[in-house]
Amino acid sequence: MPPVVLSDSFRRVLFLSVFVLAFPAAAEKVKLDPSHWGHEAGDACVSCHTKSSSGLAQQWQDSAHAAAGVNCMDCHQAERADVDAIEHEGQIIATIVSPKDCGRCHAKEFDEQQGSVHAEAYSIIEDRLPALARNVGGSAMQAASCDQCHGSRVKVRGDGTLDPATWPNSGIGRINPDGSKGSCSSCHGRHRFSKAQAREPEACVRCHSGPDSPDKEIFEASKHGMVYAAHRDEMNLDAAEWIAGRDYTAAPTCVTCHMGAAGKLPSTHDVGLRNVWSLNTPVSKRQFLVIFEDGAKMELPSDETAPRRGTEMARADGTVGVVKAVATPERRRQAMTLVCVECHGKGFTEGFMRQFDAVVELYNTKFGEPARAIMAGLYERGLLTPTAFDEPIEFTYWELWHDEGARGRHGASMMSPNHAWWEGMYLVGRNFYARFLPEARAAAGEQADALVDAVLRADGQHQWLEDPTQRSAILGFAPQEAE
Amino acid sequence: MGRLRAPLFITRHVLIALVVGGVGGVLFMTFLLEFDHYTSSNAFCTTCHSMSYADESYRQTVHYNSASGVRASCGDCHVSEGVFAATWDHAIGSKDLFKQIFGPDYDDPVINALHLPEAAFAARKWFQKRDSATCKRCHTLEAIQGKRADTAAIHREETDGKSCIDCHYNLVHRQVPDASTFKREAWNRMVEEEFALEPGTAERLMSAH
């Protein structure tokens, strides 16, 4: 019998079906043999730290780690050669327990979070930081604000201490001295290391709140947040496995939709896996998720050609990776939908997704793309300096997409009508028509028609500006009687 | 009444020798005591400019400025107690003087910082070898109370087989990692950064000696 030859594309679909619909949908148990932990020096640490820092020692005592016999040394032990190794009470340890350290036991979670949008949160913005963090603000702000969420590039000084400009830090994309990216403690805490804590929305809203990503406020204002607040005590947050539809049905939290197991969908520590759109960009794109042989991942706009399996690709950090698989936006939507249908009907779910997509497309075509085209024209003609934020219109444009635009899109994605409109798209519209366009015309001067109005004319959605006679009662002036 | 007679072997010369030797011995011991006392003082140590760097960091610590007004001098920590031990330490310590005169230019802040780790390692070894004897001149383990609730308990229950220096290094002078985790290259880069020097300058300066 001749061998069955599968086409590349079929194989890709097959692989991704497994990838998205993997069995069983259960939290990964540590597969390592218990002989790998329970370091003999651990008791001495506990004895002293119960006195010297009783709070953290007690948190560890109350943790699943302590119950399993995982002690201080199991996580904090280091090799002499490690960049951040220090001598402490006769042991060689490191202060920072990195995802790589956690990955000694939690291999699956470590692999999943590598290359995720969380792990890359600092790398993605590192070269963009100075414009805001140093020029508009000052370097003191970076450690106290940006880096607290995005992470820092932790610097070990020559005297073995951690540079206070970069540490303490629990940012989710922290670049650790061992080269690994991320910070498990960002969500799980340092010593209690609680599953329940990470499943609570509070674990996320430390960062996912405020003007540019008001996910806290959106969730609280949504039906999901409403039922969560009402049925918080039915969430079964301490369950070993936490499968939506089986272990709990009361309400979803952030983790439920973005990371948690649901029905046959496995849980994942890649928080962006199920996201179709980039929502925090000047123009939203549907995205491919490229997965490399070495475990790294990369988002790729879906208007570019999807790379084929086995091909080499340059990555954001300059390294070249071999493509292992590509998850299409449709696949990612399918994964998210599997969560929805644990509580909602299929038609209901599809209808909601259509409403959400329509808002993103509206933002893109009516505001995001024209605003970007106008800015690009002003830069090309030298009417704006290349330096960011040294002209008022750059703040106007930044807030249009980064704050107001992101709020509108996030509001639609997670069902807060207020954020979708009043806090979001209404402000985008007000900014676009009443601030951005006048400032752009002023900057363009005599070239305003070519650089600004031509862009608006190319898109029918701004046609209403051409008719100055549409009186509306909305401002309290009734339309005049027809003569 | 019989007269008191000195033994026959006490001749005039012997008597003179005894008096001169006795007075000389007392003078010599007095000299040693005074010498040890003076050469243990901060004023003597800091006559070498190179020691002013150590002095600078020490002045920031509680060993210089304590609430009670007790102040530990250089010698209180770095010279052993007792005239013989102190004299021995000074005799051995004279190699520092030799190196100050004939060795690298320790007065230069860069050279000083580059050579500091080895000096710190040597000092820590010295403390370890003597079981932190000079610490115990002032500190009595059983009497340590501390300001925090647990300090006393830690010193009662967690110190078996440990010497003060095992935990309390980097207490008075500039932070230097333990020898086991010290990384020369990282230290050199730090010093270069501190003094705004070209990368590689540290190695060049180190190999010049």
XYZ file of C-alpha atoms in Angstrom, chain A residues 63 80 125 148 173 271 290 303 377 408 428 461:
12
model
C 1.285 27.514 50.000
C 28.251 30.103 41.378
C 8.352 48.524 24.118
C 6.057 47.943 37.067
C 7.813 40.921 30.711
C -2.459 34.938 27.366
C 3.692 32.070 14.435
C -2.535 40.914 5.658
C 2.039 62.794 5.008
C -13.465 52.033 22.428
C -12.169 59.318 19.240
C -17.486 58.098 6.100
